[in-house]
CSV table of C-alpha atoms in Angstrom, one decimal:
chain,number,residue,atom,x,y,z
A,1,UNK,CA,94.3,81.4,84.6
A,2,UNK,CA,97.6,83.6,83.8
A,3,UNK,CA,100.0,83.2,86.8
A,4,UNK,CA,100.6,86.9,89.1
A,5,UNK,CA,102.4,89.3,86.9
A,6,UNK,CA,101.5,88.3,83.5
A,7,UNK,CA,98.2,89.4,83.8
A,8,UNK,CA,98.9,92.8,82.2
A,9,UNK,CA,101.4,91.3,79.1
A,10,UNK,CA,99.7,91.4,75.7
A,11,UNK,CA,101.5,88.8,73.2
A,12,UNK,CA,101.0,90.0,69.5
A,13,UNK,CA,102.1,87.8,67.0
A,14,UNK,CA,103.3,88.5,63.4
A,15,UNK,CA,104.0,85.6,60.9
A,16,UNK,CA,105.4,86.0,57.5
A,17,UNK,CA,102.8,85.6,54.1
A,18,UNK,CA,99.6,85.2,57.1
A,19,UNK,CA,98.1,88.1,54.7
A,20,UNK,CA,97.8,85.2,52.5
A,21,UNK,CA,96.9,82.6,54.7
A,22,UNK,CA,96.3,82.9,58.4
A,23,UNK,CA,95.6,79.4,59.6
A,24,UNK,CA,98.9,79.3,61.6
A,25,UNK,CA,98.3,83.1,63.0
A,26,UNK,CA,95.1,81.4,64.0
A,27,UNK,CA,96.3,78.7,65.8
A,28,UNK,CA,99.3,80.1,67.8
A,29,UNK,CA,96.4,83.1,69.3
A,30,UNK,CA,94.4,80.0,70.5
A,31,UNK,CA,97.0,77.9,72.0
A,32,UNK,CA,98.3,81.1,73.8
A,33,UNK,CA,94.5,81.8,75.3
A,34,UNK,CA,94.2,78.2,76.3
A,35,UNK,CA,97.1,78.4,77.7
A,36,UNK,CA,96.2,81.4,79.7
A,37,UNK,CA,92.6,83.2,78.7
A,38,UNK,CA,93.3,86.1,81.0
A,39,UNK,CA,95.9,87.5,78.5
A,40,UNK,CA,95.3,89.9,75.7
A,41,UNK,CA,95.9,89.0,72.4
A,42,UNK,CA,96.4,90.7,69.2
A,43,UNK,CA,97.4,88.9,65.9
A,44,UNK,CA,98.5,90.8,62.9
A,45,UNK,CA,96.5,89.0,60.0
A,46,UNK,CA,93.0,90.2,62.3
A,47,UNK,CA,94.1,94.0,63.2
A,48,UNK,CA,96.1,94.9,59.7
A,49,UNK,CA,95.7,92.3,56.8
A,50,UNK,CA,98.3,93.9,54.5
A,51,UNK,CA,101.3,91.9,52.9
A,52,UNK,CA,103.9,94.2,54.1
A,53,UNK,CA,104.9,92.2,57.2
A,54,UNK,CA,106.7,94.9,59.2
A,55,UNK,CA,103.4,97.4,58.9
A,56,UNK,CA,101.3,94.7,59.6
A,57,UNK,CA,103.2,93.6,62.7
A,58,UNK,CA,103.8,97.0,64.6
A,59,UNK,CA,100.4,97.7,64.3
A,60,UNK,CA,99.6,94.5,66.2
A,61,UNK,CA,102.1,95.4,68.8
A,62,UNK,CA,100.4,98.3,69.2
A,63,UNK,CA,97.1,97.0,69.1
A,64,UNK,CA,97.8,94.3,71.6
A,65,UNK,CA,99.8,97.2,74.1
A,66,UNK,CA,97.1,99.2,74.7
A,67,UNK,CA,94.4,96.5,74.6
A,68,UNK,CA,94.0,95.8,78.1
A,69,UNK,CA,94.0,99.9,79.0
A,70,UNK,CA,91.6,100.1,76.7
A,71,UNK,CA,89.7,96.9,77.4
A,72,UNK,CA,89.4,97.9,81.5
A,73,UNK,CA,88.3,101.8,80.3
A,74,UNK,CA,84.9,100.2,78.1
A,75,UNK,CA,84.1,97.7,81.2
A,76,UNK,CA,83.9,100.3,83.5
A,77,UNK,CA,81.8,102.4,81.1
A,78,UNK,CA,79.4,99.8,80.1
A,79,UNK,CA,79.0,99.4,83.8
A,80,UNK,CA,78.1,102.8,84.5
A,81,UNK,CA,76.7,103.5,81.8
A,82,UNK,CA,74.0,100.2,82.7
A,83,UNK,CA,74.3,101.4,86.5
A,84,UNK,CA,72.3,104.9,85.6
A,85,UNK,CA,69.5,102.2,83.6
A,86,UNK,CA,70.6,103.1,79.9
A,87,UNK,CA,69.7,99.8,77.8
A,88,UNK,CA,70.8,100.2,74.6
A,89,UNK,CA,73.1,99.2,71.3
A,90,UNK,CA,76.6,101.3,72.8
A,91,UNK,CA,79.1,102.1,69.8
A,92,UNK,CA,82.4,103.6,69.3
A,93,UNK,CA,83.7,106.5,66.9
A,94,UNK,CA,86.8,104.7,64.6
A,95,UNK,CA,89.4,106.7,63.3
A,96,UNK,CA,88.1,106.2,60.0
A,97,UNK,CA,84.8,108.1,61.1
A,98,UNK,CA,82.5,105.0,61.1
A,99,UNK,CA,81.1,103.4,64.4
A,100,UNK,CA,82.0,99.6,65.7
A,101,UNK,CA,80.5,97.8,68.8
A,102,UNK,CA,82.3,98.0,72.3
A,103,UNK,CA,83.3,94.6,71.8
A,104,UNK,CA,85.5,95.2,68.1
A,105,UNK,CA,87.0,98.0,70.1
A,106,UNK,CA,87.6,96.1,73.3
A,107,UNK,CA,89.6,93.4,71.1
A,108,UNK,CA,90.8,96.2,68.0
A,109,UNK,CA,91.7,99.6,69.9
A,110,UNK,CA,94.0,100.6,67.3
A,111,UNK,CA,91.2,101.6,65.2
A,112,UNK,CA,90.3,104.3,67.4
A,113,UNK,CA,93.4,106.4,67.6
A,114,UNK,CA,92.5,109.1,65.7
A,115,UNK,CA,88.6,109.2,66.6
A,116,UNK,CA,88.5,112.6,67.8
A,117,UNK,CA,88.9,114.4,65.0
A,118,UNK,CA,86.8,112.0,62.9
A,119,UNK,CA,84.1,112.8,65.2
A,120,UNK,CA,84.8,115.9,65.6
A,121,UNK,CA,84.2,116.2,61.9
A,122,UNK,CA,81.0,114.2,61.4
A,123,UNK,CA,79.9,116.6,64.6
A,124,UNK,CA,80.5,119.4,62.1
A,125,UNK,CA,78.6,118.0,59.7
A,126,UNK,CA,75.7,117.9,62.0
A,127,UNK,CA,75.2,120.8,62.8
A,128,UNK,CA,75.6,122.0,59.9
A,129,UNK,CA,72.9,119.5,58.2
A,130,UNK,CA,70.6,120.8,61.5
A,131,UNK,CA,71.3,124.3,60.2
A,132,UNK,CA,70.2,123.5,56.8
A,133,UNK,CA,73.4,124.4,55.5
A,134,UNK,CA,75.3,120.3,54.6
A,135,UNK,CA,78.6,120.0,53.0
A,136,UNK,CA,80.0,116.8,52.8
A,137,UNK,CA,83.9,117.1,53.4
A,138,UNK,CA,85.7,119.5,55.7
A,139,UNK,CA,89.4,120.7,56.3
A,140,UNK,CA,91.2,122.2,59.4
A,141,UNK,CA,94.2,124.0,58.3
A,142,UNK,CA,96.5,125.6,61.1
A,143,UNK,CA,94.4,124.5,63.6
A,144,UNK,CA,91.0,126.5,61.7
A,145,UNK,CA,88.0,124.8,59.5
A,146,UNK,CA,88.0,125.5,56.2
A,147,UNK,CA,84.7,125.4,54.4
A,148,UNK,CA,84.1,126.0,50.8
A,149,UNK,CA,81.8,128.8,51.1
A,150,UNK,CA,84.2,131.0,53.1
A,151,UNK,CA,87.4,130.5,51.7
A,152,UNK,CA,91.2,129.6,52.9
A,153,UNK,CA,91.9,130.5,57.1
């Protein structure tokens, strides 16, 4: 168990060429939980697999910062969300407009960043496909949605 006051920290880690191979990324995540399995961690090759090292590692920083906010906000919404008797297959909107399970997000926040207006557009879409009217790409321009059929804001 992590000893008082380091419950909160997050280590990332970010190892040169692990875009390559990530064996060594691998191994330094699972000493650090043996060491103490309380703490968050976030390793670049698992949240952003690119070969520029510098991308790669800020997004794990950022990833493993706001892991254990986010982490502590999905237990207490499973819990109420099983506390009113709903039983089912609970997902989360990504920013890239797809859906992942509470436990991706719980471990990969960052993906979820810019979720509201990916939703907000697949919502869109919705209605419109409910209205019989579907287009399948949308803009918002100075704060307005543009669609096709009714020209620029």
């Amino acid at each position: 168990q992590a000893e008082d006051g380091i419950r909160d920290r997050s280590p990332s880690r970010g190892l040169g060429d692990v875009y390559k191979r990530q064996v060594h990324e691998l191994r330094a995540r699972d000493i650090a939980r043996s060491l103490a399995p309380d703490l968050y961690t976030a390793i670049s090759s698992e949240i952003n697999p690119q070969y520029k090292e510098f991308e790669r590692t800020s997004t794990a920083c950022a990833n493993a910062y706001v892991q254990p906010i986010v982490q502590r906000y999905f237990d207490k919404l499973e819990t109420a969300i099983s506390e009113l008797g709903v039983d089912c297959h609970l997902t989360a909107m990504q920013s890239n407009g797809g859906t992942t399970s509470f436990r991706w997000a719980k471990e990969h926040p960052i993906t979820l960043i810019e979720s509201g207006p990916a939703a907000g557009m697949n919502g869109a879409a919705l209605v419109g496909e409910a209205c019989g009217d579907w287009c399948d790409g949308g803009e918002v321009r100075l704060g307005r949605i543009c669609h096709p059929a009714f020209g620029p804001p």
